[in-house]
PDB file of C-alpha atoms in Angstrom:
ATOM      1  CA  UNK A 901      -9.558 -28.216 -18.938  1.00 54.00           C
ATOM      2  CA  UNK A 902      -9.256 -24.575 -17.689  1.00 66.00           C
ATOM      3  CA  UNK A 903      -5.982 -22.692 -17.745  1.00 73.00           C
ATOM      4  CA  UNK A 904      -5.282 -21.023 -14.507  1.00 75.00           C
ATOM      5  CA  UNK A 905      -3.470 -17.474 -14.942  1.00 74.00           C
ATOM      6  CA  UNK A 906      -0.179 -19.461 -13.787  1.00 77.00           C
ATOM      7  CA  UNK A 907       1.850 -15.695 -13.174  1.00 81.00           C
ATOM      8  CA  UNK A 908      -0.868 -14.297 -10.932  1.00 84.00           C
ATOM      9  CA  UNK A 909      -0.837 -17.614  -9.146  1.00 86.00           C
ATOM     10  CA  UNK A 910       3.023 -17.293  -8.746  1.00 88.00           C
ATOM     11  CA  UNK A 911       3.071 -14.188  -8.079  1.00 89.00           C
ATOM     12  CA  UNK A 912       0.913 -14.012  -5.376  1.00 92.00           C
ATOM     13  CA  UNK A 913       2.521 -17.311  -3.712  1.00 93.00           C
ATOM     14  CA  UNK A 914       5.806 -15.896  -3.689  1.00 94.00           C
ATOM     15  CA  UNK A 915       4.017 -12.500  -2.029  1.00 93.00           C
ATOM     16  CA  UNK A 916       2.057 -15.153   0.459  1.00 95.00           C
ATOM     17  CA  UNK A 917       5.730 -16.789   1.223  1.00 96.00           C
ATOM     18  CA  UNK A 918       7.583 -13.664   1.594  1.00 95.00           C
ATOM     19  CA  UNK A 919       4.571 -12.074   4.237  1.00 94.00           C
ATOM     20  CA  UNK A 920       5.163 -15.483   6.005  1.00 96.00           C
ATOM     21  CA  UNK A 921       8.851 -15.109   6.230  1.00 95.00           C
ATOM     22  CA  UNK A 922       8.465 -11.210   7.307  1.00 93.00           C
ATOM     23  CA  UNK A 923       5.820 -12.284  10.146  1.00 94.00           C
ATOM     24  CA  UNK A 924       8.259 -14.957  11.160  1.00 93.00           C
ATOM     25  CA  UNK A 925      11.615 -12.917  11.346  1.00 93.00           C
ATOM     26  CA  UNK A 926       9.740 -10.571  13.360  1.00 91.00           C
ATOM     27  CA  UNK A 927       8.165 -12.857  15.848  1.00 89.00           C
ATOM     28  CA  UNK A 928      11.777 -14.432  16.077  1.00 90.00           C
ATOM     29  CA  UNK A 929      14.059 -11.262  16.049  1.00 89.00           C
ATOM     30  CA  UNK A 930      11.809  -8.446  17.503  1.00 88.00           C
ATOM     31  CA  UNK A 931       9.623  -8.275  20.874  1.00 86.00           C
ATOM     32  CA  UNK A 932       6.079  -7.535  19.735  1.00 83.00           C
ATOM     33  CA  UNK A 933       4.312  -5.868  22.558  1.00 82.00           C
ATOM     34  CA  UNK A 934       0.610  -5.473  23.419  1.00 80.00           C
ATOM     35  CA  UNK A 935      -1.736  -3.384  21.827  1.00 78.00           C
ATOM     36  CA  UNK A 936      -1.218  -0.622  23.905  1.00 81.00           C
ATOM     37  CA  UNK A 937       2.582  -0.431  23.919  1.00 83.00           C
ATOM     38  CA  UNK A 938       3.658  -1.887  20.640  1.00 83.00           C
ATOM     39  CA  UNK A 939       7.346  -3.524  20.418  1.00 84.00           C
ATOM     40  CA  UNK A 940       9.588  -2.856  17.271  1.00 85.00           C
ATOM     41  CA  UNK A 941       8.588  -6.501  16.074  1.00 85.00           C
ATOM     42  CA  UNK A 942       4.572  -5.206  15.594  1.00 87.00           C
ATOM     43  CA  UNK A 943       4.957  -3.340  12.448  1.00 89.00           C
ATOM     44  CA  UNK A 944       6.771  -6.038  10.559  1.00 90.00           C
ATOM     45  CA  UNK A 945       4.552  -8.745  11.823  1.00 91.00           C
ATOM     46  CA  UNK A 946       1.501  -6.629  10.657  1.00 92.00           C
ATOM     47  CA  UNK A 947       2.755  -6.119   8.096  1.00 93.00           C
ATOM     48  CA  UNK A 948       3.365  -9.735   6.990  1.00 94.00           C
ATOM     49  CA  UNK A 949       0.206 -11.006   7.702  1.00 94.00           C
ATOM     50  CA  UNK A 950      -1.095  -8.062   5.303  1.00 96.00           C
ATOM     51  CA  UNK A 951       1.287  -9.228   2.608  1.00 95.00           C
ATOM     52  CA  UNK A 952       0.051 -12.951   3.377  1.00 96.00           C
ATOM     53  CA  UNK A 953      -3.442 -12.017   2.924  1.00 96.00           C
ATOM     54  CA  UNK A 954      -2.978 -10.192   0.033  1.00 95.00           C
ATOM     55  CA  UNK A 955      -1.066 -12.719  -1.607  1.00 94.00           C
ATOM     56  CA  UNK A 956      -3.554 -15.343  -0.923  1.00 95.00           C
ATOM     57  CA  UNK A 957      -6.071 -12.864  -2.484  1.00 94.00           C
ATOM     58  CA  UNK A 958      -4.356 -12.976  -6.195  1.00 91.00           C
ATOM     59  CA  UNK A 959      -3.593 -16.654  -5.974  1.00 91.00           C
ATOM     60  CA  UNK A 960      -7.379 -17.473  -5.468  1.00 90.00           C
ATOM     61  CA  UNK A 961      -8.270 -14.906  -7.933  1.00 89.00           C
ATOM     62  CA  UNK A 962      -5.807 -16.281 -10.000  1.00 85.00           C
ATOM     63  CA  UNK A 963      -7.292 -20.143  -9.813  1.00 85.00           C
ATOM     64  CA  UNK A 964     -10.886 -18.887 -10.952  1.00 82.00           C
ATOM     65  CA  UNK A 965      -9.839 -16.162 -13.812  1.00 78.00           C
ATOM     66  CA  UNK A 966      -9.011 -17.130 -17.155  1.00 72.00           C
ATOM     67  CA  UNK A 967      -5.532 -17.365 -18.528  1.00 69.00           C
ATOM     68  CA  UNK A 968      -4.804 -13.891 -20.518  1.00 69.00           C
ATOM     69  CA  UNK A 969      -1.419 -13.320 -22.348  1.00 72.00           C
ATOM     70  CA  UNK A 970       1.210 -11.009 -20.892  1.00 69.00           C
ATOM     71  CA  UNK A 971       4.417  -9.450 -22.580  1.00 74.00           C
ATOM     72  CA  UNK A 972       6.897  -8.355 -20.542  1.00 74.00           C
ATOM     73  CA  UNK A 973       7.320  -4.976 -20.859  1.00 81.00           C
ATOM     74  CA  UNK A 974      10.858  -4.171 -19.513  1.00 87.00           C
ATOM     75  CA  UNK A 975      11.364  -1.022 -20.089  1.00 87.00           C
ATOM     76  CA  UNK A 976       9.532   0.738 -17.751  1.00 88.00           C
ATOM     77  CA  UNK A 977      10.814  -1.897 -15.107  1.00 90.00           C
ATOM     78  CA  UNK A 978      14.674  -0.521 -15.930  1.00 93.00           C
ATOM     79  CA  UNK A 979      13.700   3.143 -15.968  1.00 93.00           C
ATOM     80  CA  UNK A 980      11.989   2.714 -12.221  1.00 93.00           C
ATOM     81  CA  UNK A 981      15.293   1.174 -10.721  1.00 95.00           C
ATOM     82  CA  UNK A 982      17.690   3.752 -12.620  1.00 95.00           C
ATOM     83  CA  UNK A 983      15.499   6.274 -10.822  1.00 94.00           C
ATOM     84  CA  UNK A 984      15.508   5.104  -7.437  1.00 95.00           C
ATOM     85  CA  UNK A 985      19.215   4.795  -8.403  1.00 96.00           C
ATOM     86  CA  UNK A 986      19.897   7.601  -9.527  1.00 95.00           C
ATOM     87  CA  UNK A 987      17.759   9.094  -6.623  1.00 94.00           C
ATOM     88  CA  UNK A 988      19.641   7.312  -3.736  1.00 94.00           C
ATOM     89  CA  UNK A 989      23.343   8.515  -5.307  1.00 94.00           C
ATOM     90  CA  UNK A 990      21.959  12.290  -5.535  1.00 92.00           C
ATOM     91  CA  UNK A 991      20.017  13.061  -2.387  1.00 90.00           C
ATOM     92  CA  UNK A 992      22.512  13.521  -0.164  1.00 87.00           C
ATOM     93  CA  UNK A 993      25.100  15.565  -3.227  1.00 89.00           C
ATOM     94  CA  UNK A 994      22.290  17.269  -4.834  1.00 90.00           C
ATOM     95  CA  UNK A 995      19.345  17.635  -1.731  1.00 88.00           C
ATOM     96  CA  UNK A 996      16.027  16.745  -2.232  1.00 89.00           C
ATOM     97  CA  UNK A 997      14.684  19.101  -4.430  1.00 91.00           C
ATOM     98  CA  UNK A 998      17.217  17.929  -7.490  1.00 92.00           C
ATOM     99  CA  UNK A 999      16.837  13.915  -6.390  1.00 94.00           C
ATOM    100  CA  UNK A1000      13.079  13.863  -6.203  1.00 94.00           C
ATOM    101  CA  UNK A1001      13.313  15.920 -10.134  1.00 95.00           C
ATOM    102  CA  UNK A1002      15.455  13.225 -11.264  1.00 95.00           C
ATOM    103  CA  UNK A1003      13.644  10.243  -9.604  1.00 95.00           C
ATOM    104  CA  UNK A1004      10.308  11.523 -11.089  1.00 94.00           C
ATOM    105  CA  UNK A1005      11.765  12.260 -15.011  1.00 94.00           C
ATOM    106  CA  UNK A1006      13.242   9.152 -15.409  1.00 95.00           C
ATOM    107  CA  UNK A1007      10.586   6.916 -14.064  1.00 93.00           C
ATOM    108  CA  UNK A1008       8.271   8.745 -16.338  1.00 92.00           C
ATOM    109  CA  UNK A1009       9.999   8.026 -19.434  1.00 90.00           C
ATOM    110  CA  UNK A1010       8.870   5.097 -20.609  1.00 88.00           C
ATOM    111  CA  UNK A1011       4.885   6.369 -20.721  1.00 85.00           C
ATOM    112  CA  UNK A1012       4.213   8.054 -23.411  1.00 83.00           C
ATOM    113  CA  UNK A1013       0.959   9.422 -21.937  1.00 84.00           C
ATOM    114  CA  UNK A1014       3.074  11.689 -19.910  1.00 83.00           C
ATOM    115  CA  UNK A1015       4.135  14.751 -21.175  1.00 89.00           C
ATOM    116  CA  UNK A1016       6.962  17.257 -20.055  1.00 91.00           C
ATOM    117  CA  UNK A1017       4.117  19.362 -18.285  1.00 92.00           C
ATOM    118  CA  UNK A1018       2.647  16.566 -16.383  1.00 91.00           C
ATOM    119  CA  UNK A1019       5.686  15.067 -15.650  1.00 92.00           C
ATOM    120  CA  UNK A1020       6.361  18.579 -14.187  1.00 94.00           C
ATOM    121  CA  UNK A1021       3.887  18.686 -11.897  1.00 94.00           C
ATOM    122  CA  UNK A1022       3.670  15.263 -10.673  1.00 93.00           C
ATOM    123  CA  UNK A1023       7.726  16.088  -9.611  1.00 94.00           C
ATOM    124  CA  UNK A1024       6.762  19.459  -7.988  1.00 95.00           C
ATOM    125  CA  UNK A1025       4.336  17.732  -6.311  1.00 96.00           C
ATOM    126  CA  UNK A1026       6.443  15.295  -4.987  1.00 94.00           C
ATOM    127  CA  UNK A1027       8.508  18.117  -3.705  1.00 92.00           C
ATOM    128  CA  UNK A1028       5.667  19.564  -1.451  1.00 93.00           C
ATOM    129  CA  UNK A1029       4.380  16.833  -0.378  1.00 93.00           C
ATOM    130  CA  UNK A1030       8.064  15.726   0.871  1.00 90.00           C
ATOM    131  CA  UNK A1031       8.725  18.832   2.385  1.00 88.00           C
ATOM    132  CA  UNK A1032       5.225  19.096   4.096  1.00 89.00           C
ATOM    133  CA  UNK A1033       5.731  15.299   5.383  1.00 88.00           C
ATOM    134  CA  UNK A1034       9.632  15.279   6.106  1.00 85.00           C
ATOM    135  CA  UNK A1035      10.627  18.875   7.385  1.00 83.00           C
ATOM    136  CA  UNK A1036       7.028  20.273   8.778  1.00 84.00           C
ATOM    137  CA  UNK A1037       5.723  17.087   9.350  1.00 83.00           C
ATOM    138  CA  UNK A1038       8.340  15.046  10.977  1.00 82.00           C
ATOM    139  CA  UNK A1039      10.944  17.931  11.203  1.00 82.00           C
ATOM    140  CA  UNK A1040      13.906  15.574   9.710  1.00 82.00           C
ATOM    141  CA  UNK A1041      16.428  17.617   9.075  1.00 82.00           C
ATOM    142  CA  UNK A1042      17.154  16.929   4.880  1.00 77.00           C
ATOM    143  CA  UNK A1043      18.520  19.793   2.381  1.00 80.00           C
ATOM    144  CA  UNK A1044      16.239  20.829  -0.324  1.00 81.00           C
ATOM    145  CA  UNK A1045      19.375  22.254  -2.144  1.00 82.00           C
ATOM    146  CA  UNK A1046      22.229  21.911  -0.533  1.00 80.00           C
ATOM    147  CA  UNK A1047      23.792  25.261   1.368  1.00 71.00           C
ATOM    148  CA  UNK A1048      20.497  26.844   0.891  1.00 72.00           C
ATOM    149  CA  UNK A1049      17.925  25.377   2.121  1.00 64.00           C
TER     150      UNK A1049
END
């Protein structure tokens, strides 16, 4: 007898359960539309049936691939959450520019194929690309450093 890959297969039916639930809620909560004049409730339905599909996806995979063994690395899990933390308590104290630093350092931690000078970049990058998207983009009015800019 086969082993199935019984975490992909979870995984993906709690994704497949969750896209149902999101497709639901907004069918029930939201007014959809047409196609032409999308409601509030399109997006999230869209959405859902994306997360359904995709969650389907790694269950079937799941059923047909071979059972490998996992550790759980939790380390990196803990230092992506203290970011996004850390990130949500400083963007509004800090601005942007000192958040997005933060959020990007300690997410990075954990891998050790990241260096100081990557991990440099990838956070200035971040910083562009927010400020091309947010202010030029969208024109949201957010402080890069607060009183300055």
């Amino acid at each position: 007898m086969k082993k199935i890959d019984s975490m992909d297969v979870i995984g993906g039916a709690l994704f497949c359960i969750l896209g149902i639930s999101v497709f639901f809620y907004s069918q029930s909560e939201y007014e959809l539309g047409s196609l032409a004049e999308m409601g509030p409730g399109a997006f999230p339905a869209y959405l859902g049936v994306i997360m359904t599909l995709l969650g389907a996806g790694i269950t079937i995979e799941a059923l047909y691939k071979r059972h490998q063994r996992r550790s759980l690395n939790i380390g990196p899990m803990i230092a992506v959450v203290t970011g996004i933390v850390v990130f949500a308590l400083a963007i509004e104290r800090l601005g942007a520019l000192a958040a997005i630093f933060a959020l990007v350092f300690i997410s990075a931690w954990p891998d050790r194929n990241l260096n100081f000078r990557r991990t440099l970049i990838l956070a200035v990058a971040l910083v562009v690309i927010a400020c091309v998207v947010f202010k030029l983009g969208l024109s949201m009015n957010f402080s890069l450093v607060p009183g300055v800019l």
